[in-house]
Amino acid sequence: MNIAIVGASGAVGQEFLRVLDEQNFPIDNLRLFGSKRSAGQTRAFRGKEYVIEELTRDSDFTGTDIAFTSAGAGTSKEFADVITRHGTLMIDNSSAFRMDDDVPLVVPEVNGEDALNRPRNIIGNPNCTTIQMVVALKPIENLSHIRRVRVATYQAASGAGAAAMDELRHQTAQLSRGEEPTVEKFKYQLAYNVIPHVDVFTENDYTKEEMKMFNETRKIMHSDIRVSATCVRVPVLRAHSEAIWVETETPLTTEEVRRAFGQAPGLVVMEENAEGEKYYPMPLFIADKDPVYVGRLRKDLCDDCGLSFWVVGDQIKKGAALNAVQIAQWLLANDPRLKN
Ligand code: NAP
């Protein structure tokens, strides 16, 4: 395959290079794109150095089979026609087209088939918090329809990009030296703090991140499910956590849900450590891992049809680069238009 990565210098772009290599993705030619800032820099892939090209309206994607784009919604909107006009499939990590009717929004474990219908040759990679949640919701939905979800997220600094991760490290070092911390990427100091504000506020007082969880979950799951989210930034470097409460149409036992979780693709149940003690997924130990991890499964004490559990996933991997690469792998296996 001839592959392009747009936003190659960023947190997600760098992860694309790692994931494509780890997944042994078949690549004949690779091109890297960025803005003026990183153009001319090089990045290594499979022992070879690649120069980042500046993305312009004159960039020529002829012959490129798939472009993985992670350069922000503005860049995706501005350059989608440049990228797709000669038949390149654009798998886009930004929020630019996710809710467009003619753009499928895909998590292969949940709705891989949706990727086959892509009239604009664009496939949306969902929001990271939504991806890890729907991987855990799908096996429950297979047992009984989920009516509603209440979720509180604990989102890592790196969800806001490479510079945000650097800011958290820098603030922690500054505070340990007794210095005033530099606050630029987040509205307030994140080190030793939590900020209940991810993305911008909307008219209904929810943030855009919270509304993405509502809207994207319905689109991916083809469901009338309602999701009420509170999204919180926490001083974790990498991997998002979520406390989730679901209400199903009929009551389910924890045993049957645990069994369904255990059989679900992309999901690992973590409830005990090697010594047989109670255990649970934590972002510190889940960072860099491929699957989504689920633990703390229990009945909701307030609701017979309710269940509560805890989900952790690496949002740069499964929440971004890995999910996009899995979409491409799914198409390679299932779409004659892309099969080698
Ligand atoms: P980031 O670390 O800030 O990187 C942004 C990338 O976009 C850089 O490579 C930058 O290149 C490139 N870029 C910016 N403007 C550009 C332009 N006009 N033309 C070409 N390239 C341009 O951000 P990130 O975290 O990787 O996020 C990238 C996208 O993925 C965003 O849409 C984000 O919402 C989405 N996403 C992020 C995560 C996450 O966990 N971080 C998860 C899911 C989705 P230069 O260095 O050359 O400016």
PDB file of N, CA and C in Angstrom, residues 109-110 129-151 213 217-218 221 223 225-227 242 244-248 252 257 260-261 264 267 292 294 307 309 311:
ATOM      1  N   GLU A 109     -14.531  -3.121  15.941  1.00  0.00           N
ATOM      2  CA  GLU A 109     -15.170  -4.111  16.821  1.00  0.00           C
ATOM      3  C   GLU A 109     -16.674  -3.914  16.888  1.00  0.00           C
ATOM      4  N   VAL A 110     -17.158  -2.736  16.492  1.00  0.00           N
ATOM      5  CA  VAL A 110     -18.584  -2.424  16.642  1.00  0.00           C
ATOM      6  C   VAL A 110     -19.300  -2.344  15.292  1.00  0.00           C
ATOM      7  N   THR A 129     -12.486   9.193  23.635  1.00  0.00           N
ATOM      8  CA  THR A 129     -13.252   8.736  24.797  1.00  0.00           C
ATOM      9  C   THR A 129     -14.431   7.855  24.351  1.00  0.00           C
ATOM     10  N   THR A 130     -14.981   8.179  23.178  1.00  0.00           N
ATOM     11  CA  THR A 130     -16.103   7.408  22.645  1.00  0.00           C
ATOM     12  C   THR A 130     -15.635   6.027  22.193  1.00  0.00           C
ATOM     13  N   ILE A 131     -14.488   5.971  21.525  1.00  0.00           N
ATOM     14  CA  ILE A 131     -13.992   4.677  21.015  1.00  0.00           C
ATOM     15  C   ILE A 131     -13.879   3.683  22.158  1.00  0.00           C
ATOM     16  N   GLN A 132     -13.189   4.070  23.238  1.00  0.00           N
ATOM     17  CA  GLN A 132     -12.961   3.064  24.281  1.00  0.00           C
ATOM     18  C   GLN A 132     -14.259   2.706  24.994  1.00  0.00           C
ATOM     19  N   MET A 133     -15.204   3.633  25.043  1.00  0.00           N
ATOM     20  CA  MET A 133     -16.478   3.320  25.688  1.00  0.00           C
ATOM     21  C   MET A 133     -17.296   2.338  24.839  1.00  0.00           C
ATOM     22  N   VAL A 134     -17.381   2.560  23.516  1.00  0.00           N
ATOM     23  CA  VAL A 134     -18.254   1.694  22.708  1.00  0.00           C
ATOM     24  C   VAL A 134     -17.700   0.272  22.595  1.00  0.00           C
ATOM     25  N   VAL A 135     -16.369   0.117  22.700  1.00  0.00           N
ATOM     26  CA  VAL A 135     -15.807  -1.242  22.681  1.00  0.00           C
ATOM     27  C   VAL A 135     -16.365  -2.036  23.865  1.00  0.00           C
ATOM     28  N   ALA A 136     -16.584  -1.356  24.996  1.00  0.00           N
ATOM     29  CA  ALA A 136     -17.152  -2.038  26.178  1.00  0.00           C
ATOM     30  C   ALA A 136     -18.678  -2.100  26.130  1.00  0.00           C
ATOM     31  N   LEU A 137     -19.321  -1.127  25.475  1.00  0.00           N
ATOM     32  CA  LEU A 137     -20.796  -1.138  25.430  1.00  0.00           C
ATOM     33  C   LEU A 137     -21.345  -2.216  24.492  1.00  0.00           C
ATOM     34  N   LYS A 138     -20.618  -2.465  23.406  1.00  0.00           N
ATOM     35  CA  LYS A 138     -21.131  -3.374  22.367  1.00  0.00           C
ATOM     36  C   LYS A 138     -21.504  -4.758  22.922  1.00  0.00           C
ATOM     37  N   PRO A 139     -20.632  -5.428  23.699  1.00  0.00           N
ATOM     38  CA  PRO A 139     -21.041  -6.756  24.204  1.00  0.00           C
ATOM     39  C   PRO A 139     -22.256  -6.698  25.129  1.00  0.00           C
ATOM     40  N   ILE A 140     -22.464  -5.580  25.816  1.00  0.00           N
ATOM     41  CA  ILE A 140     -23.676  -5.453  26.658  1.00  0.00           C
ATOM     42  C   ILE A 140     -24.890  -5.271  25.761  1.00  0.00           C
ATOM     43  N   GLU A 141     -24.751  -4.428  24.755  1.00  0.00           N
ATOM     44  CA  GLU A 141     -25.857  -4.176  23.815  1.00  0.00           C
ATOM     45  C   GLU A 141     -26.302  -5.489  23.150  1.00  0.00           C
ATOM     46  N   ASN A 142     -25.338  -6.391  22.918  1.00  0.00           N
ATOM     47  CA  ASN A 142     -25.683  -7.691  22.313  1.00  0.00           C
ATOM     48  C   ASN A 142     -26.562  -8.526  23.243  1.00  0.00           C
ATOM     49  N   LEU A 143     -26.513  -8.244  24.565  1.00  0.00           N
ATOM     50  CA  LEU A 143     -27.326  -8.998  25.537  1.00  0.00           C
ATOM     51  C   LEU A 143     -28.673  -8.326  25.780  1.00  0.00           C
ATOM     52  N   SER A 144     -28.643  -7.020  25.907  1.00  0.00           N
ATOM     53  CA  SER A 144     -29.879  -6.260  26.119  1.00  0.00           C
ATOM     54  C   SER A 144     -29.640  -4.815  25.697  1.00  0.00           C
ATOM     55  N   HIS A 145     -30.621  -4.249  25.047  1.00  0.00           N
ATOM     56  CA  HIS A 145     -30.460  -2.880  24.540  1.00  0.00           C
ATOM     57  C   HIS A 145     -30.112  -1.911  25.680  1.00  0.00           C
ATOM     58  N   ILE A 146     -29.115  -1.075  25.460  1.00  0.00           N
ATOM     59  CA  ILE A 146     -28.731  -0.078  26.463  1.00  0.00           C
ATOM     60  C   ILE A 146     -29.548   1.195  26.228  1.00  0.00           C
ATOM     61  N   ARG A 147     -30.277   1.581  27.260  1.00  0.00           N
ATOM     62  CA  ARG A 147     -31.104   2.789  27.138  1.00  0.00           C
ATOM     63  C   ARG A 147     -30.299   4.048  27.398  1.00  0.00           C
ATOM     64  N   ARG A 148     -29.545   4.007  28.485  1.00  0.00           N
ATOM     65  CA  ARG A 148     -28.738   5.195  28.771  1.00  0.00           C
ATOM     66  C   ARG A 148     -27.431   4.865  29.469  1.00  0.00           C
ATOM     67  N   VAL A 149     -26.545   5.819  29.333  1.00  0.00           N
ATOM     68  CA  VAL A 149     -25.218   5.699  29.918  1.00  0.00           C
ATOM     69  C   VAL A 149     -24.913   6.987  30.656  1.00  0.00           C
ATOM     70  N   ARG A 150     -24.379   6.837  31.856  1.00  0.00           N
ATOM     71  CA  ARG A 150     -23.817   7.996  32.534  1.00  0.00           C
ATOM     72  C   ARG A 150     -22.339   7.722  32.668  1.00  0.00           C
ATOM     73  N   VAL A 151     -21.530   8.694  32.317  1.00  0.00           N
ATOM     74  CA  VAL A 151     -20.091   8.445  32.317  1.00  0.00           C
ATOM     75  C   VAL A 151     -19.338   9.670  32.814  1.00  0.00           C
ATOM     76  N   MET A 213     -19.485  12.495  22.901  1.00  0.00           N
ATOM     77  CA  MET A 213     -19.792  11.171  23.459  1.00  0.00           C
ATOM     78  C   MET A 213     -21.262  10.830  23.241  1.00  0.00           C
ATOM     79  N   THR A 217     -21.633   8.113  19.899  1.00  0.00           N
ATOM     80  CA  THR A 217     -22.026   6.780  20.362  1.00  0.00           C
ATOM     81  C   THR A 217     -23.287   6.320  19.622  1.00  0.00           C
ATOM     82  N   ARG A 218     -24.241   7.232  19.448  1.00  0.00           N
ATOM     83  CA  ARG A 218     -25.492   6.884  18.743  1.00  0.00           C
ATOM     84  C   ARG A 218     -25.209   6.505  17.291  1.00  0.00           C
ATOM     85  N   MET A 221     -23.184   3.075  17.145  1.00  0.00           N
ATOM     86  CA  MET A 221     -23.955   1.903  17.595  1.00  0.00           C
ATOM     87  C   MET A 221     -25.312   1.796  16.901  1.00  0.00           C
ATOM     88  N   SER A 223     -28.018   3.475  17.353  1.00  0.00           N
ATOM     89  CA  SER A 223     -28.873   3.279  18.525  1.00  0.00           C
ATOM     90  C   SER A 223     -29.441   4.613  18.999  1.00  0.00           C
ATOM     91  N   ILE A 225     -29.536   5.236  22.089  1.00  0.00           N
ATOM     92  CA  ILE A 225     -28.888   5.328  23.403  1.00  0.00           C
ATOM     93  C   ILE A 225     -28.627   6.802  23.764  1.00  0.00           C
ATOM     94  N   ARG A 226     -28.810   7.108  25.048  1.00  0.00           N
ATOM     95  CA  ARG A 226     -28.526   8.480  25.493  1.00  0.00           C
ATOM     96  C   ARG A 226     -27.328   8.457  26.443  1.00  0.00           C
ATOM     97  N   VAL A 227     -26.415   9.374  26.234  1.00  0.00           N
ATOM     98  CA  VAL A 227     -25.163   9.383  26.998  1.00  0.00           C
ATOM     99  C   VAL A 227     -25.014  10.730  27.680  1.00  0.00           C
ATOM    100  N   GLU A 242     -12.521   5.829  32.404  1.00  0.00           N
ATOM    101  CA  GLU A 242     -13.928   6.225  32.411  1.00  0.00           C
ATOM    102  C   GLU A 242     -14.685   5.409  33.453  1.00  0.00           C
ATOM    103  N   ILE A 244     -18.286   4.241  34.215  1.00  0.00           N
ATOM    104  CA  ILE A 244     -19.475   4.142  33.354  1.00  0.00           C
ATOM    105  C   ILE A 244     -20.619   3.461  34.103  1.00  0.00           C
ATOM    106  N   TRP A 245     -21.810   4.026  34.005  1.00  0.00           N
ATOM    107  CA  TRP A 245     -23.040   3.412  34.525  1.00  0.00           C
ATOM    108  C   TRP A 245     -23.951   3.205  33.329  1.00  0.00           C
ATOM    109  N   VAL A 246     -24.434   1.964  33.118  1.00  0.00           N
ATOM    110  CA  VAL A 246     -25.366   1.749  32.009  1.00  0.00           C
ATOM    111  C   VAL A 246     -26.709   1.278  32.545  1.00  0.00           C
ATOM    112  N   GLU A 247     -27.753   1.617  31.804  1.00  0.00           N
ATOM    113  CA  GLU A 247     -29.085   1.098  32.116  1.00  0.00           C
ATOM    114  C   GLU A 247     -29.575   0.331  30.904  1.00  0.00           C
ATOM    115  N   THR A 248     -29.839  -0.978  31.110  1.00  0.00           N
ATOM    116  CA  THR A 248     -30.284  -1.821  30.003  1.00  0.00           C
ATOM    117  C   THR A 248     -31.798  -2.008  30.059  1.00  0.00           C
ATOM    118  N   LEU A 252     -29.491  -7.544  33.739  1.00  0.00           N
ATOM    119  CA  LEU A 252     -28.423  -8.493  33.391  1.00  0.00           C
ATOM    120  C   LEU A 252     -27.637  -8.818  34.654  1.00  0.00           C
ATOM    121  N   VAL A 257     -22.508 -10.562  31.961  1.00  0.00           N
ATOM    122  CA  VAL A 257     -21.801  -9.426  31.343  1.00  0.00           C
ATOM    123  C   VAL A 257     -20.293  -9.683  31.358  1.00  0.00           C
ATOM    124  N   ALA A 260     -19.544 -11.959  28.569  1.00  0.00           N
ATOM    125  CA  ALA A 260     -19.616 -11.250  27.280  1.00  0.00           C
ATOM    126  C   ALA A 260     -18.396 -10.336  27.097  1.00  0.00           C
ATOM    127  N   PHE A 261     -17.992  -9.654  28.166  1.00  0.00           N
ATOM    128  CA  PHE A 261     -16.775  -8.824  28.098  1.00  0.00           C
ATOM    129  C   PHE A 261     -15.583  -9.700  27.702  1.00  0.00           C
ATOM    130  N   ALA A 264     -15.445 -10.493  24.042  1.00  0.00           N
ATOM    131  CA  ALA A 264     -15.556  -9.378  23.092  1.00  0.00           C
ATOM    132  C   ALA A 264     -14.192  -9.046  22.485  1.00  0.00           C
ATOM    133  N   LEU A 267     -11.215  -6.239  23.929  1.00  0.00           N
ATOM    134  CA  LEU A 267     -11.514  -5.903  25.326  1.00  0.00           C
ATOM    135  C   LEU A 267     -10.874  -6.935  26.258  1.00  0.00           C
ATOM    136  N   VAL A 292      -8.620  -2.303  25.011  1.00  0.00           N
ATOM    137  CA  VAL A 292      -9.328  -1.533  26.038  1.00  0.00           C
ATOM    138  C   VAL A 292      -9.482  -2.472  27.235  1.00  0.00           C
ATOM    139  N   VAL A 294     -11.250  -3.416  31.027  1.00  0.00           N
ATOM    140  CA  VAL A 294     -12.450  -3.167  31.827  1.00  0.00           C
ATOM    141  C   VAL A 294     -12.330  -3.883  33.167  1.00  0.00           C
ATOM    142  N   LEU A 307     -25.767  -1.305  35.613  1.00  0.00           N
ATOM    143  CA  LEU A 307     -24.448  -1.914  35.840  1.00  0.00           C
ATOM    144  C   LEU A 307     -23.430  -0.791  35.889  1.00  0.00           C
ATOM    145  N   PHE A 309     -19.109  -0.007  35.779  1.00  0.00           N
ATOM    146  CA  PHE A 309     -17.771  -0.557  35.541  1.00  0.00           C
ATOM    147  C   PHE A 309     -16.799   0.559  35.190  1.00  0.00           C
ATOM    148  N   VAL A 311     -13.398   1.625  32.755  1.00  0.00           N
ATOM    149  CA  VAL A 311     -12.732   1.311  31.491  1.00  0.00           C
ATOM    150  C   VAL A 311     -11.492   2.182  31.333  1.00  0.00           C
TER     151      VAL A 311
END
